[in-house]
């Protein structure tokens, strides 16, 4: 099988790329290791920047998002028993975010791809990306994959690794040329999904002496909540009541002793590692990386999904320009263009993570610094504008 663009991975990055290329008249094939159910059930984040919302709409994949998604105009910060609202449109040129689960976005894109797009093969695990030995430079690349019980080859002019953090495509970039930057955090998140109506209409990010907590949502009847736990935590050690009790303590508000989350059956529970990771460059010759395959951010800044979307928006434009004009200028700038946005998001996600979480080893002095930073955000329009503009994201030039 031959195609112009071989896409490895049917997460948000791979699926949105295939859709944007389809609209630009560029053929592609998507190879996904897991089955459709797994990919559509995987619980992930749910905050979309305006850039991602616009891309889904222009890709013809925004109808259900516009029907079921919830536009949010701000977030609440809770610290030291007080709360402060960060108003997005007022501080970030009218921009907002949309609450729409990544799981639902993936379902929409898969349905569209299977209905109108090029081939999307599930249970097609890519083993390696290879330059055929006896072929001149510039010859199509071989993507070796396992599918339907046998090894197969897809030849492509370009290969895009949208295969996540543990993906294999990055191995096609010579190790000597690859640079990796990473940071691990001394805590994790315990995330739950609960059939309980959110008692808040905007996300709450809480700094507390007992550690971080986040109140998010999926709909008017489904809450999504997270709390900071030690690395290596076993979810089985957190029975439902313990989770709700701990969340209520971390969201406690001075002057509102009765403030409580509405409890309900917890339908999903998982511990998520917190890490920052960047692989550079994001392109080597005709092998490109996008999304988690190139960069990971801790989820505190809600950037992971949006960075993946931004990468493929930039890449689709570059491949469309090559197709239209023969110019490789945008493709040659692909890695630098994306890395600028990636490092901004890495910085913001690191800032949100280290300001709002309690490092078990941190001395009281550091806690005071965190509270001073949060008080500064509450008191200064400049400081809260900085947070708001990073949170809603900046348009792609
Ligand atoms: N062959 C084929 N598919 C593969 C392979 C392989 N060797 N390795 C991984 N995959 C698939 C995975 O099964 C997964 O479906 O690649 C896909 C990668 O998808 P994501 O991990 O969702 O990555 P990405 O599309 O970049 O989306 C990033 O997802 O993890 C969240 O927070 C992250 O929101 C961000 C978004
Ligand atoms: C979520 O809704 O899952 C979510 C929201 C904001 C974050 C992280 C996760 O920062």
Short mmCIF file of C-alpha atoms and ligand atoms in Angstrom, two decimals:
data_model
loop_
_atom_site.label_atom_id
_atom_site.label_comp_id
_atom_site.label_asym_id
_atom_site.label_seq_id
_atom_site.Cartn_x
_atom_site.Cartn_y
_atom_site.Cartn_z
CA UNK A 1 0.00 0.00 0.00
CA UNK A 2 1.34 3.50 -0.81
CA UNK A 3 0.19 6.88 0.41
CA UNK A 4 1.51 10.44 0.58
CA UNK A 5 1.37 10.78 4.37
CA UNK A 6 1.59 7.79 6.67
CA UNK A 7 0.12 8.73 10.06
CA UNK A 8 0.97 6.55 13.06
CA UNK A 9 -1.60 6.77 15.87
CA UNK A 10 -5.31 7.56 15.98
CA UNK A 11 -5.30 9.92 18.94
CA UNK A 12 -6.41 13.56 18.56
CA UNK A 13 -3.20 14.49 16.72
CA UNK A 14 -3.34 11.70 14.11
CA UNK A 15 -7.08 11.94 13.50
CA UNK A 16 -7.18 15.74 13.18
CA UNK A 17 -4.17 15.65 10.85
CA UNK A 18 -5.81 13.04 8.60
CA UNK A 19 -8.95 15.17 8.45
CA UNK A 20 -7.13 18.44 7.66
CA UNK A 21 -5.06 16.69 4.95
CA UNK A 22 -8.22 15.15 3.49
CA UNK A 23 -9.70 18.64 3.18
CA UNK A 24 -6.50 19.79 1.44
CA UNK A 25 -6.78 16.91 -1.04
CA UNK A 26 -3.73 15.11 0.38
CA UNK A 27 -4.12 11.36 0.83
CA UNK A 28 -3.07 9.66 4.04
CA UNK A 29 -3.38 6.35 5.87
CA UNK A 30 -3.77 6.12 9.67
CA UNK A 31 -2.34 3.08 11.47
CA UNK A 32 -3.54 2.58 15.07
CA UNK A 33 -2.23 -0.19 17.32
CA UNK A 34 -5.32 -0.54 19.51
CA UNK A 35 -8.90 -1.37 18.65
CA UNK A 36 -11.61 1.23 18.13
CA UNK A 37 -13.31 0.64 21.48
CA UNK A 38 -10.12 1.20 23.41
CA UNK A 39 -9.30 4.41 21.57
CA UNK A 40 -12.84 5.75 22.02
CA UNK A 41 -13.10 4.83 25.71
CA UNK A 42 -9.74 6.14 26.93
CA UNK A 43 -10.42 8.85 29.55
CA UNK A 44 -8.32 11.97 28.94
CA UNK A 45 -8.63 15.73 29.31
CA UNK A 46 -11.43 17.98 28.20
CA UNK A 47 -10.50 21.67 27.78
CA UNK A 48 -10.28 23.06 24.23
CA UNK A 49 -8.58 26.34 23.38
CA UNK A 50 -10.23 28.61 20.78
CA UNK A 51 -7.59 27.47 18.23
CA UNK A 52 -8.64 23.83 18.68
CA UNK A 53 -12.34 24.69 18.59
CA UNK A 54 -11.87 26.65 15.35
CA UNK A 55 -9.86 23.81 13.78
CA UNK A 56 -12.55 21.23 14.62
CA UNK A 57 -15.24 23.50 13.17
CA UNK A 58 -13.30 24.15 9.95
CA UNK A 59 -12.59 20.41 9.71
CA UNK A 60 -16.32 19.78 9.71
CA UNK A 61 -16.01 17.95 13.06
CA UNK A 62 -17.53 20.61 15.33
CA UNK A 63 -21.29 19.96 15.19
CA UNK A 64 -21.60 17.78 18.31
CA UNK A 65 -18.99 19.86 20.14
CA UNK A 66 -21.14 22.97 19.52
CA UNK A 67 -24.25 21.10 20.68
CA UNK A 68 -22.83 19.37 23.78
CA UNK A 69 -19.70 21.36 24.65
CA UNK A 70 -19.81 24.05 27.36
CA UNK A 71 -18.12 27.40 26.79
CA UNK A 72 -16.26 28.57 29.90
CA UNK A 73 -15.43 32.25 30.46
CA UNK A 74 -13.11 31.76 33.40
CA UNK A 75 -11.71 29.58 36.15
CA UNK A 76 -11.63 29.86 39.92
CA UNK A 77 -8.46 29.70 41.98
CA UNK A 78 -8.85 28.61 45.62
CA UNK A 79 -6.07 29.10 48.12
CA UNK A 80 -5.71 29.92 51.77
CA UNK A 81 -9.47 29.34 52.19
CA UNK A 82 -10.34 32.10 49.73
CA UNK A 83 -11.36 32.09 46.07
CA UNK A 84 -10.45 34.28 43.12
CA UNK A 85 -12.06 34.19 39.67
CA UNK A 86 -9.92 34.68 36.54
CA UNK A 87 -12.09 36.24 33.85
CA UNK A 88 -10.92 35.06 30.42
CA UNK A 89 -12.65 37.41 27.93
CA UNK A 90 -11.84 40.44 30.08
CA UNK A 91 -8.16 39.53 30.42
CA UNK A 92 -7.50 37.70 27.15
CA UNK A 93 -9.05 39.73 24.32
CA UNK A 94 -12.47 38.11 24.45
CA UNK A 95 -11.17 34.55 24.18
CA UNK A 96 -12.67 31.61 26.12
CA UNK A 97 -12.28 27.83 26.32
CA UNK A 98 -14.69 24.97 25.60
CA UNK A 99 -15.29 22.01 27.89
CA UNK A 100 -15.66 19.01 25.58
CA UNK A 101 -14.08 15.67 26.43
CA UNK A 102 -11.15 14.47 24.31
CA UNK A 103 -12.92 11.10 24.20
CA UNK A 104 -15.90 12.69 22.41
CA UNK A 105 -13.66 14.63 20.02
CA UNK A 106 -11.89 11.39 19.09
CA UNK A 107 -15.24 9.64 18.48
CA UNK A 108 -16.35 12.51 16.18
CA UNK A 109 -13.10 12.41 14.18
CA UNK A 110 -13.11 8.60 13.85
CA UNK A 111 -16.70 8.63 12.57
CA UNK A 112 -15.80 11.31 10.00
CA UNK A 113 -12.62 9.51 8.94
CA UNK A 114 -14.43 6.20 8.42
CA UNK A 115 -17.26 7.94 6.57
CA UNK A 116 -15.26 10.25 4.27
CA UNK A 117 -11.52 9.93 4.87
CA UNK A 118 -8.68 7.69 3.79
CA UNK A 119 -7.93 4.29 5.34
CA UNK A 120 -7.91 4.09 9.17
CA UNK A 121 -6.63 0.70 10.30
CA UNK A 122 -7.16 -0.36 13.89
CA UNK A 123 -5.09 -3.12 15.50
CA UNK A 124 -2.29 -2.14 13.15
CA UNK A 125 0.79 -1.76 15.32
CA UNK A 126 3.73 -0.03 13.66
CA UNK A 127 6.98 -1.82 14.35
CA UNK A 128 9.42 0.54 12.63
CA UNK A 129 9.90 3.28 10.05
CA UNK A 130 12.72 2.50 7.63
CA UNK A 131 14.54 4.06 4.74
CA UNK A 132 14.64 1.33 2.07
CA UNK A 133 18.32 0.32 1.73
CA UNK A 134 18.68 -0.12 -2.03
CA UNK A 135 16.75 3.03 -2.88
CA UNK A 136 18.07 6.55 -3.61
CA UNK A 137 17.51 9.31 -1.04
CA UNK A 138 14.04 10.73 -1.33
CA UNK A 139 12.56 7.32 -2.12
CA UNK A 140 9.35 6.55 -0.20
CA UNK A 141 9.81 5.42 3.39
CA UNK A 142 8.71 1.97 4.58
CA UNK A 143 6.40 1.76 7.57
CA UNK A 144 6.47 -1.83 8.82
CA UNK A 145 3.36 -2.76 10.76
CA UNK A 146 1.59 -5.82 12.10
CA UNK A 147 -2.02 -6.25 11.05
CA UNK A 148 -4.40 -9.17 10.67
CA UNK A 149 -1.78 -11.63 11.89
CA UNK A 150 0.98 -10.66 9.50
CA UNK A 151 3.68 -8.09 8.90
CA UNK A 152 2.90 -5.56 6.18
CA UNK A 153 4.54 -2.53 4.60
CA UNK A 154 3.05 0.89 3.93
CA UNK A 155 5.23 3.08 1.71
CA UNK A 156 4.86 6.85 2.20
CA UNK A 157 6.42 10.10 1.08
CA UNK A 158 6.09 11.45 4.62
CA UNK A 159 5.66 9.69 7.98
CA UNK A 160 4.12 11.51 10.93
CA UNK A 161 4.52 10.05 14.40
CA UNK A 162 1.29 10.83 16.27
CA UNK A 163 1.94 7.75 18.35
CA UNK A 164 2.15 9.29 21.81
CA UNK A 165 4.83 9.26 24.48
CA UNK A 166 5.74 5.59 24.05
CA UNK A 167 5.62 5.76 20.25
CA UNK A 168 8.17 4.21 17.88
CA UNK A 169 8.34 6.78 15.08
CA UNK A 170 10.73 9.03 17.03
CA UNK A 171 13.27 6.21 16.77
CA UNK A 172 13.54 7.01 13.06
CA UNK A 173 15.22 10.28 14.06
CA UNK A 174 18.90 9.38 14.59
CA UNK A 175 19.65 9.34 18.31
CA UNK A 176 22.69 11.54 17.69
CA UNK A 177 20.36 14.27 16.43
CA UNK A 178 17.69 13.90 19.10
CA UNK A 179 17.68 16.09 22.23
CA UNK A 180 15.31 15.33 25.09
CA UNK A 181 14.39 17.60 27.98
CA UNK A 182 12.38 16.31 30.91
CA UNK A 183 11.13 16.94 34.39
CA UNK A 184 9.39 14.48 36.71
CA UNK A 185 7.18 15.69 39.58
CA UNK A 186 7.16 14.21 43.12
CA UNK A 187 3.39 13.68 43.02
CA UNK A 188 0.65 12.29 40.79
CA UNK A 189 -3.06 12.88 40.21
CA UNK A 190 -5.87 10.60 41.28
CA UNK A 191 -8.58 11.32 38.70
CA UNK A 192 -12.25 10.33 39.03
CA UNK A 193 -15.34 10.47 36.86
CA UNK A 194 -18.57 10.64 38.85
CA UNK A 195 -22.27 10.67 38.05
CA UNK A 196 -22.71 13.76 40.18
CA UNK A 197 -23.84 17.21 39.00
CA UNK A 198 -21.01 19.78 39.32
CA UNK A 199 -21.95 22.36 41.99
CA UNK A 200 -19.67 24.88 40.29
CA UNK A 201 -20.12 26.24 36.80
CA UNK A 202 -16.43 26.86 36.15
CA UNK A 203 -13.32 24.81 36.90
CA UNK A 204 -11.82 25.22 40.37
CA UNK A 205 -8.04 24.89 40.83
CA UNK A 206 -7.32 24.55 44.57
CA UNK A 207 -4.04 24.98 46.44
CA UNK A 208 -4.33 23.55 49.96
CA UNK A 209 -2.11 22.43 52.78
CA UNK A 210 -3.26 18.89 52.01
CA UNK A 211 -2.24 19.21 48.36
CA UNK A 212 -3.79 20.21 45.03
CA UNK A 213 -7.32 19.50 43.83
CA UNK A 214 -9.18 20.27 40.61
CA UNK A 215 -12.93 20.31 40.04
CA UNK A 216 -13.79 19.90 36.37
CA UNK A 217 -16.80 18.47 34.55
CA UNK A 218 -18.02 16.58 31.51
CA UNK A 219 -21.66 17.67 31.51
CA UNK A 220 -24.41 18.97 33.79
CA UNK A 221 -24.64 15.48 35.31
CA UNK A 222 -21.04 14.20 35.17
CA UNK A 223 -18.18 15.60 37.28
CA UNK A 224 -14.47 15.07 36.60
CA UNK A 225 -12.27 15.65 39.66
CA UNK A 226 -8.60 15.24 40.46
CA UNK A 227 -6.54 15.31 43.62
CA UNK A 228 -2.80 15.26 44.24
CA UNK A 229 -1.54 11.94 45.63
CA UNK A 230 1.95 10.49 46.25
CA UNK A 231 3.65 8.78 43.30
CA UNK A 232 2.96 5.05 43.30
CA UNK A 233 -0.50 5.47 44.84
CA UNK A 234 -2.83 2.50 44.36
CA UNK A 235 -6.39 3.64 43.51
CA UNK A 236 -7.65 0.69 45.55
CA UNK A 237 -6.41 2.53 48.66
CA UNK A 238 -8.88 5.32 47.92
CA UNK A 239 -12.45 4.17 48.54
CA UNK A 240 -15.09 6.59 47.26
CA UNK A 241 -15.92 8.25 50.61
CA UNK A 242 -12.27 8.91 51.33
CA UNK A 243 -11.97 10.67 47.96
CA UNK A 244 -15.05 12.86 48.53
CA UNK A 245 -13.98 13.70 52.12
CA UNK A 246 -10.50 14.67 50.95
CA UNK A 247 -11.82 16.78 48.05
CA UNK A 248 -14.18 18.67 50.36
CA UNK A 249 -11.28 19.46 52.69
CA UNK A 250 -9.07 20.72 49.87
CA UNK A 251 -11.83 22.96 48.43
CA UNK A 252 -12.74 24.31 51.87
CA UNK A 253 -13.66 27.99 51.80
CA UNK A 254 -13.25 30.33 54.74
CA UNK A 255 -16.66 31.83 55.51
CA UNK A 256 -18.55 29.07 53.68
CA UNK A 257 -18.16 26.11 56.04
CA UNK A 258 -21.09 24.40 54.37
CA UNK A 259 -19.60 24.37 50.89
CA UNK A 260 -19.59 20.73 49.75
CA UNK A 261 -19.29 18.86 46.47
CA UNK A 262 -22.39 16.91 45.43
CA UNK A 263 -21.45 13.25 45.70
CA UNK A 264 -22.45 10.47 43.33
CA UNK A 265 -21.32 7.07 42.06
CA UNK A 266 -17.68 7.14 40.92
CA UNK A 267 -17.53 5.44 37.52
CA UNK A 268 -13.80 5.73 36.79
CA UNK A 269 -10.74 6.07 39.00
CA UNK A 270 -7.10 6.20 37.85
CA UNK A 271 -3.73 7.57 38.93
CA UNK A 272 -1.99 9.79 36.35
CA UNK A 273 1.77 10.48 36.37
CA UNK A 274 2.93 14.08 36.11
CA UNK A 275 5.77 14.78 33.77
CA UNK A 276 7.16 17.38 31.39
CA UNK A 277 9.01 16.08 28.33
CA UNK A 278 10.18 17.52 25.03
CA UNK A 279 11.94 15.76 22.15
CA UNK A 280 13.73 18.00 19.63
CA UNK A 281 13.76 18.30 16.67
CA UNK A 282 10.18 17.48 15.68
CA UNK A 283 11.30 16.74 12.13
CA UNK A 284 14.11 14.83 10.52
CA UNK A 285 14.00 14.73 6.73
CA UNK A 286 10.61 13.13 5.91
CA UNK A 287 9.86 11.91 9.43
CA UNK A 288 7.83 14.30 11.60
CA UNK A 289 6.49 14.15 15.16
CA UNK A 290 3.30 15.71 16.51
CA UNK A 291 1.50 15.74 19.84
CA UNK A 292 2.55 13.55 22.76
CA UNK A 293 5.08 11.80 20.51
CA UNK A 294 7.18 14.98 20.79
CA UNK A 295 6.07 16.61 24.01
CA UNK A 296 4.27 15.92 27.29
CA UNK A 297 2.99 18.55 29.71
CA UNK A 298 1.60 17.98 33.21
CA UNK A 299 -2.21 18.35 32.93
CA UNK A 300 -2.46 21.32 35.32
CA UNK A 301 -2.44 23.81 32.45
CA UNK A 302 -4.88 21.86 30.21
CA UNK A 303 -2.40 22.11 27.32
CA UNK A 304 -1.74 18.52 26.15
CA UNK A 305 -4.62 18.15 23.73
CA UNK A 306 -4.33 21.72 22.45
CA UNK A 307 -0.62 21.39 21.70
CA UNK A 308 -1.34 18.22 19.72
CA UNK A 309 -3.98 20.08 17.71
CA UNK A 310 -1.68 23.08 17.14
CA UNK A 311 1.14 20.85 15.83
CA UNK A 312 -1.08 19.23 13.19
CA UNK A 313 -2.70 22.54 12.18
CA UNK A 314 0.82 23.87 11.44
CA UNK A 315 1.82 20.62 9.70
CA UNK A 316 -1.30 20.38 7.51
CA UNK A 317 -0.78 23.97 6.38
CA UNK A 318 2.86 23.20 5.51
CA UNK A 319 2.00 20.05 3.50
CA UNK A 320 -0.85 21.87 1.73
CA UNK A 321 1.52 24.68 0.79
CA UNK A 322 4.05 22.16 -0.56
CA UNK A 323 1.25 20.56 -2.56
CA UNK A 324 0.00 23.90 -3.91
CA UNK A 325 3.25 25.77 -4.54
CA UNK A 326 6.10 23.27 -4.25
CA UNK A 327 7.56 25.46 -1.50
CA UNK A 328 9.01 23.65 1.54
CA UNK A 329 9.39 26.86 3.59
CA UNK A 330 6.66 26.05 6.14
CA UNK A 331 7.79 22.41 6.34
CA UNK A 332 11.38 23.49 6.92
CA UNK A 333 10.16 25.74 9.73
CA UNK A 334 7.78 23.11 11.16
CA UNK A 335 9.92 22.04 14.13
CA UNK A 336 10.93 25.56 15.19
CA UNK A 337 7.41 26.89 14.73
CA UNK A 338 5.90 24.19 16.94
CA UNK A 339 8.67 24.22 19.57
CA UNK A 340 8.08 27.91 20.25
CA UNK A 341 4.48 27.11 21.25
CA UNK A 342 5.54 23.90 23.00
CA UNK A 343 8.02 25.63 25.30
CA UNK A 344 5.50 28.35 26.14
CA UNK A 345 3.03 25.65 27.14
CA UNK A 346 5.75 23.72 29.01
CA UNK A 347 6.57 26.86 31.00
CA UNK A 348 2.91 27.64 31.78
CA UNK A 349 2.12 24.02 32.73
CA UNK A 350 5.20 23.89 34.96
CA UNK A 351 4.22 27.20 36.57
CA UNK A 352 0.65 26.03 37.26
CA UNK A 353 1.93 22.70 38.59
CA UNK A 354 4.62 24.05 40.92
CA UNK A 355 2.45 26.94 42.14
CA UNK A 356 -0.61 24.82 42.99
CA UNK A 357 0.87 21.49 44.19
CA UNK A 358 2.51 20.75 47.53
CA UNK A 359 5.86 19.02 47.06
CA UNK A 360 6.09 16.63 50.05
CA UNK A 361 9.66 17.86 50.61
CA UNK A 362 8.93 21.56 50.29
CA UNK A 363 9.79 23.72 53.30
CA UNK A 364 7.13 26.11 54.71
CA UNK A 365 9.06 28.97 53.08
CA UNK A 366 8.13 27.63 49.64
CA UNK A 367 4.47 27.33 50.61
CA UNK A 368 4.54 31.00 51.55
CA UNK A 369 6.01 31.83 48.16
CA UNK A 370 3.21 29.89 46.43
CA UNK A 371 0.58 31.77 48.44
CA UNK A 372 2.26 35.07 47.65
CA UNK A 373 2.19 34.23 43.93
CA UNK A 374 -1.50 33.29 44.11
CA UNK A 375 -2.31 36.46 46.07
CA UNK A 376 -0.44 38.43 43.40
CA UNK A 377 -2.60 36.86 40.67
CA UNK A 378 -5.72 37.75 42.69
CA UNK A 379 -4.60 41.35 43.24
CA UNK A 380 -2.94 42.24 39.93
CA UNK A 381 -4.78 42.42 36.59
CA UNK A 382 -1.39 42.00 34.89
CA UNK A 383 -0.58 38.78 36.72
CA UNK A 384 -4.06 37.34 36.16
CA UNK A 385 -3.97 38.43 32.50
CA UNK A 386 -0.72 36.47 32.11
CA UNK A 387 -2.45 33.38 33.47
CA UNK A 388 -5.63 33.93 31.43
CA UNK A 389 -3.78 34.47 28.13
CA UNK A 390 -1.69 31.35 28.60
CA UNK A 391 -4.73 29.31 29.64
CA UNK A 392 -6.94 30.22 26.67
CA UNK A 393 -3.96 29.95 24.33
CA UNK A 394 -2.68 32.23 21.62
CA UNK A 395 -3.81 32.13 17.97
CA UNK A 396 -1.50 30.33 15.50
CA UNK A 397 0.27 32.95 13.35
N1 LIG B 1 1.63 1.81 16.16
C1 LIG B 1 0.39 2.34 15.97
N2 LIG B 1 -0.24 3.15 16.87
C2 LIG B 1 0.44 3.44 17.99
C3 LIG B 1 1.74 2.96 18.26
C4 LIG B 1 2.34 2.10 17.28
N3 LIG B 1 3.56 1.59 17.44
N4 LIG B 1 2.15 3.44 19.48
C5 LIG B 1 1.13 4.18 19.95
N5 LIG B 1 0.09 4.20 19.05
C6 LIG B 1 -1.18 4.89 19.19
C7 LIG B 1 -1.79 4.78 20.59
O1 LIG B 1 -2.53 3.58 20.74
C8 LIG B 1 -2.69 6.02 20.65
O2 LIG B 1 -4.00 5.75 20.18
O3 LIG B 1 -0.93 6.27 19.05
C9 LIG B 1 -2.00 6.99 19.68
C10 LIG B 1 -1.40 8.22 20.40
O4 LIG B 1 -2.48 8.99 20.86
P1 LIG B 1 -2.35 9.97 22.15
O5 LIG B 1 -1.53 9.33 23.17
O6 LIG B 1 -3.73 10.41 22.48
O7 LIG B 1 -1.48 11.17 21.63
P2 LIG B 1 -1.86 12.48 20.78
O8 LIG B 1 -2.75 12.15 19.63
O9 LIG B 1 -0.60 13.15 20.56
O10 LIG B 1 -2.80 13.32 21.77
C11 LIG B 1 -2.28 14.01 22.85
O11 LIG B 1 -3.67 12.96 24.36
O12 LIG B 1 -2.64 12.00 26.12
C12 LIG B 1 -3.42 13.01 25.76
O13 LIG B 1 -2.85 14.68 27.29
C13 LIG B 1 -2.61 14.20 26.02
O14 LIG B 1 -4.34 15.41 25.51
C14 LIG B 1 -3.11 15.00 25.00
C15 LIG B 1 -3.39 14.17 23.82
C1 LIG B 2 -10.30 17.77 32.64
O1 LIG B 2 -11.44 18.23 32.49
O2 LIG B 2 -10.07 16.55 32.54
C2 LIG B 2 -9.16 18.69 32.92
C3 LIG B 2 -9.40 20.04 32.96
C4 LIG B 2 -8.36 20.92 33.24
C5 LIG B 2 -7.09 20.44 33.48
C6 LIG B 2 -6.86 19.08 33.41
C7 LIG B 2 -7.91 18.20 33.13
O3 LIG B 2 -6.10 21.29 33.76
#
